[in-house]
XYZ file of C-alpha atoms in Angstrom:
236
model
C 25.846 -47.893 -18.588
C 26.176 -47.305 -14.362
C 24.111 -44.597 -12.797
C 27.700 -43.126 -10.904
C 29.334 -43.224 -14.587
C 26.670 -41.362 -16.311
C 26.116 -38.610 -13.964
C 29.898 -38.633 -14.090
C 30.237 -38.048 -17.808
C 27.211 -34.996 -17.158
C 29.059 -33.448 -14.669
C 32.454 -33.701 -16.946
C 30.220 -32.108 -19.590
C 29.107 -29.093 -17.299
C 32.657 -28.466 -15.916
C 34.269 -28.359 -19.367
C 31.406 -25.822 -20.907
C 31.389 -23.551 -17.883
C 35.395 -23.447 -18.879
C 34.463 -22.756 -21.904
C 32.574 -19.858 -21.311
C 34.896 -18.228 -19.256
C 37.404 -17.918 -21.487
C 34.698 -16.837 -24.025
C 34.020 -14.014 -21.506
C 37.393 -13.488 -20.715
C 38.762 -12.809 -24.121
C 36.195 -10.307 -24.987
C 36.507 -7.494 -26.202
C 33.844 -5.538 -24.143
C 32.941 -4.966 -20.159
C 29.062 -4.632 -21.353
C 27.165 -7.229 -18.801
C 24.742 -7.635 -21.406
C 27.312 -8.270 -23.859
C 29.031 -11.121 -22.269
C 26.445 -12.530 -21.087
C 24.965 -13.032 -24.659
C 28.573 -14.617 -24.715
C 27.502 -17.014 -22.288
C 24.731 -17.973 -24.067
C 22.491 -16.139 -21.787
C 19.299 -14.331 -21.644
C 18.926 -11.351 -19.599
C 15.689 -11.301 -19.745
C 14.827 -14.997 -18.671
C 18.258 -16.488 -16.917
C 18.413 -14.097 -13.886
C 15.965 -14.801 -12.138
C 17.428 -15.616 -8.152
C 20.984 -14.352 -9.611
C 23.079 -12.058 -7.729
C 23.509 -8.347 -9.914
C 23.772 -6.720 -6.930
C 26.299 -3.098 -7.437
C 26.089 -3.967 -10.981
C 26.002 -0.333 -13.760
C 23.143 -1.731 -15.146
C 22.883 1.771 -16.897
C 19.517 2.231 -19.462
C 19.407 -1.345 -19.745
C 16.948 -2.519 -21.579
C 14.959 -5.288 -19.828
C 11.447 -4.860 -19.852
C 9.081 -7.718 -19.307
C 12.197 -9.581 -17.971
C 12.126 -12.630 -15.429
C 13.589 -11.216 -12.062
C 12.288 -12.938 -9.120
C 14.160 -13.038 -6.507
C 16.607 -11.063 -7.889
C 19.532 -9.247 -5.675
C 19.638 -6.158 -7.291
C 20.765 -4.100 -4.385
C 23.098 -0.868 -5.228
C 23.273 -1.160 -8.830
C 22.748 1.286 -11.063
C 19.882 0.804 -12.846
C 19.302 4.717 -14.016
C 16.996 5.412 -17.232
C 17.048 1.391 -17.356
C 13.719 0.146 -19.113
C 11.909 -2.606 -16.466
C 8.746 -2.113 -17.394
C 6.306 -5.113 -16.983
C 9.795 -6.880 -15.326
C 9.153 -9.240 -12.681
C 10.422 -7.981 -9.464
C 8.933 -9.860 -7.106
C 10.502 -10.235 -3.984
C 13.669 -8.650 -5.738
C 16.041 -7.093 -3.590
C 16.668 -3.333 -4.781
C 17.770 -2.156 -1.652
C 19.855 1.731 -2.474
C 19.263 0.948 -6.170
C 19.856 4.234 -8.219
C 16.665 3.783 -10.289
C 16.031 7.560 -11.404
C 14.306 7.864 -14.236
C 13.923 4.417 -14.697
C 10.744 2.837 -16.694
C 8.928 0.635 -14.498
C 4.958 1.104 -15.799
C 2.894 -1.981 -15.239
C 6.140 -3.695 -13.162
C 5.874 -6.591 -10.722
C 6.894 -4.971 -7.586
C 5.252 -7.328 -4.616
C 7.255 -7.687 -1.901
C 10.441 -6.109 -2.924
C 12.899 -4.228 -1.306
C 13.644 -0.760 -2.321
C 14.755 0.209 1.057
C 16.534 3.901 0.123
C 16.741 3.160 -3.215
C 16.616 6.253 -5.709
C 13.639 6.595 -7.606
C 13.499 10.187 -8.281
C 10.957 10.628 -12.299
C 11.340 7.030 -12.381
C 7.914 6.322 -14.298
C 5.288 3.573 -12.010
C 2.283 3.880 -14.022
C -0.072 0.829 -12.684
C 3.282 -0.818 -11.213
C 1.980 -4.048 -8.393
C 4.082 -2.704 -5.479
C 1.583 -4.778 -3.179
C 3.714 -5.067 0.382
C 6.652 -3.782 -0.914
C 9.486 -2.220 1.466
C 10.357 1.567 0.263
C 11.621 2.828 3.792
C 13.538 6.108 3.235
C 13.191 5.391 -0.882
C 13.307 8.815 -2.614
C 10.568 9.640 -5.287
C 10.196 12.731 -5.747
C 8.932 13.821 -9.418
C 7.806 10.248 -9.722
C 4.818 8.802 -11.280
C 2.794 6.627 -9.485
C -0.495 7.400 -11.192
C -2.804 4.246 -10.409
C -0.119 2.582 -8.556
C -0.704 -0.514 -6.589
C 0.643 -0.041 -3.168
C -1.873 -1.822 -0.239
C 0.330 -2.376 2.591
C 3.525 -0.895 1.260
C 6.051 0.183 4.085
C 6.836 4.274 3.196
C 7.845 5.112 6.194
C 10.478 8.125 6.106
C 10.546 8.119 2.333
C 10.184 11.452 0.285
C 7.773 11.741 -1.945
C 8.061 15.244 -3.021
C 5.571 16.593 -6.454
C 4.989 12.579 -6.460
C 2.121 11.793 -8.800
C 0.083 9.660 -6.870
C -3.473 9.884 -8.473
C -5.925 7.271 -8.386
C -3.430 5.474 -6.274
C -4.401 2.110 -4.092
C -2.635 3.016 -0.842
C -5.234 0.935 1.323
C -3.023 -0.475 4.898
C 0.171 1.501 4.012
C 2.571 3.305 6.377
C 3.567 5.968 5.503
C 4.733 8.073 8.666
C 7.241 11.032 8.469
C 6.905 10.812 4.790
C 7.508 13.949 3.166
C 3.926 13.964 0.544
C 4.463 18.246 0.077
C 2.879 19.121 -3.478
C 1.782 15.836 -3.982
C -0.697 14.517 -5.972
C -2.918 12.185 -4.276
C -6.244 13.017 -6.692
C -8.560 10.061 -6.332
C -5.897 8.149 -4.320
C -7.591 5.315 -1.879
C -5.462 5.959 1.448
C -8.077 3.696 3.760
C -6.336 2.430 7.039
C -3.195 3.959 6.432
C -1.026 5.175 8.826
C 0.172 8.989 7.838
C 1.144 10.456 11.028
C 3.425 13.456 11.078
C 3.594 12.956 7.861
C 4.379 16.606 5.486
C 1.538 17.413 3.058
C 2.350 20.605 2.648
C 0.285 21.978 -0.672
C -0.951 18.680 -1.524
C -3.806 18.037 -3.625
C -6.086 15.590 -1.636
C -9.292 16.421 -3.505
C -11.179 13.373 -3.806
C -8.940 10.597 -1.661
C -10.313 8.311 0.502
C -9.008 8.986 4.267
C -11.669 6.439 5.891
C -9.979 5.609 9.337
C -6.910 6.744 8.032
C -4.864 7.473 11.124
C -3.190 11.040 11.450
C -1.657 13.063 13.317
C 1.334 16.006 14.055
C 0.944 16.740 9.692
C 2.383 19.689 8.586
C 0.838 21.238 5.760
C -2.987 21.117 7.130
C -5.340 24.040 8.113
C -8.052 23.904 10.719
C -10.208 23.472 7.789
C -8.516 21.053 5.986
C -8.336 18.973 9.334
C -12.302 19.195 10.050
C -12.923 18.320 5.582
C -10.749 15.024 6.408
C -12.199 13.848 9.830
C -15.461 14.323 7.592
C -13.824 12.120 4.905
C -13.279 9.743 7.997
C -9.725 10.767 9.398
C -8.806 9.710 12.553
C -6.598 12.560 13.987
C -4.202 11.244 16.870
C -2.418 13.629 18.989
């Protein structure tokens, strides 16, 4: 059989299969995204890498360990979703709703979470190296032992956020609200905390070697002297 004829037959089979899938989904008695995916023969844990899932309602979705590399989840609702150990490298999560999402040990390297809502999210030991969280809301989130090296958090809200033993080296945290946050044992070496609100923040045991500070709310004269002794650099 000629190569051209073989390719044509494969193409016709693929087109027929696509038509069958469309018909199955159209006739399904459900609008649940994951049920429809299963009807279409897709595995949500494996088949959505690079997919466009923007704006979808994925509340309480079970995506633990899912492969979501480069997946577009912008503006998606992932409230209470289980994304534990999910692979979200370079995923687009701009303005995604991740309230109370379970993201422990998730891989979020270089992910874009600009303006995302992560209130009360669980991110224990998550890897967020190089991620963008500009203007994100992480109030009451739990990021203990998470890796946020080189992460952009400018303008983010982290009120009462748990950042105990979190790696924040070289992170950009300008104008961040860290009021009431726990930074116990966190590593903030070479990070930028200018204009950050540190009112009532727990800074005990945190590393401030070459950390840039200045125009910060919530710091007393004694706390400024203490941070300088720890290596912080205060700029006017």
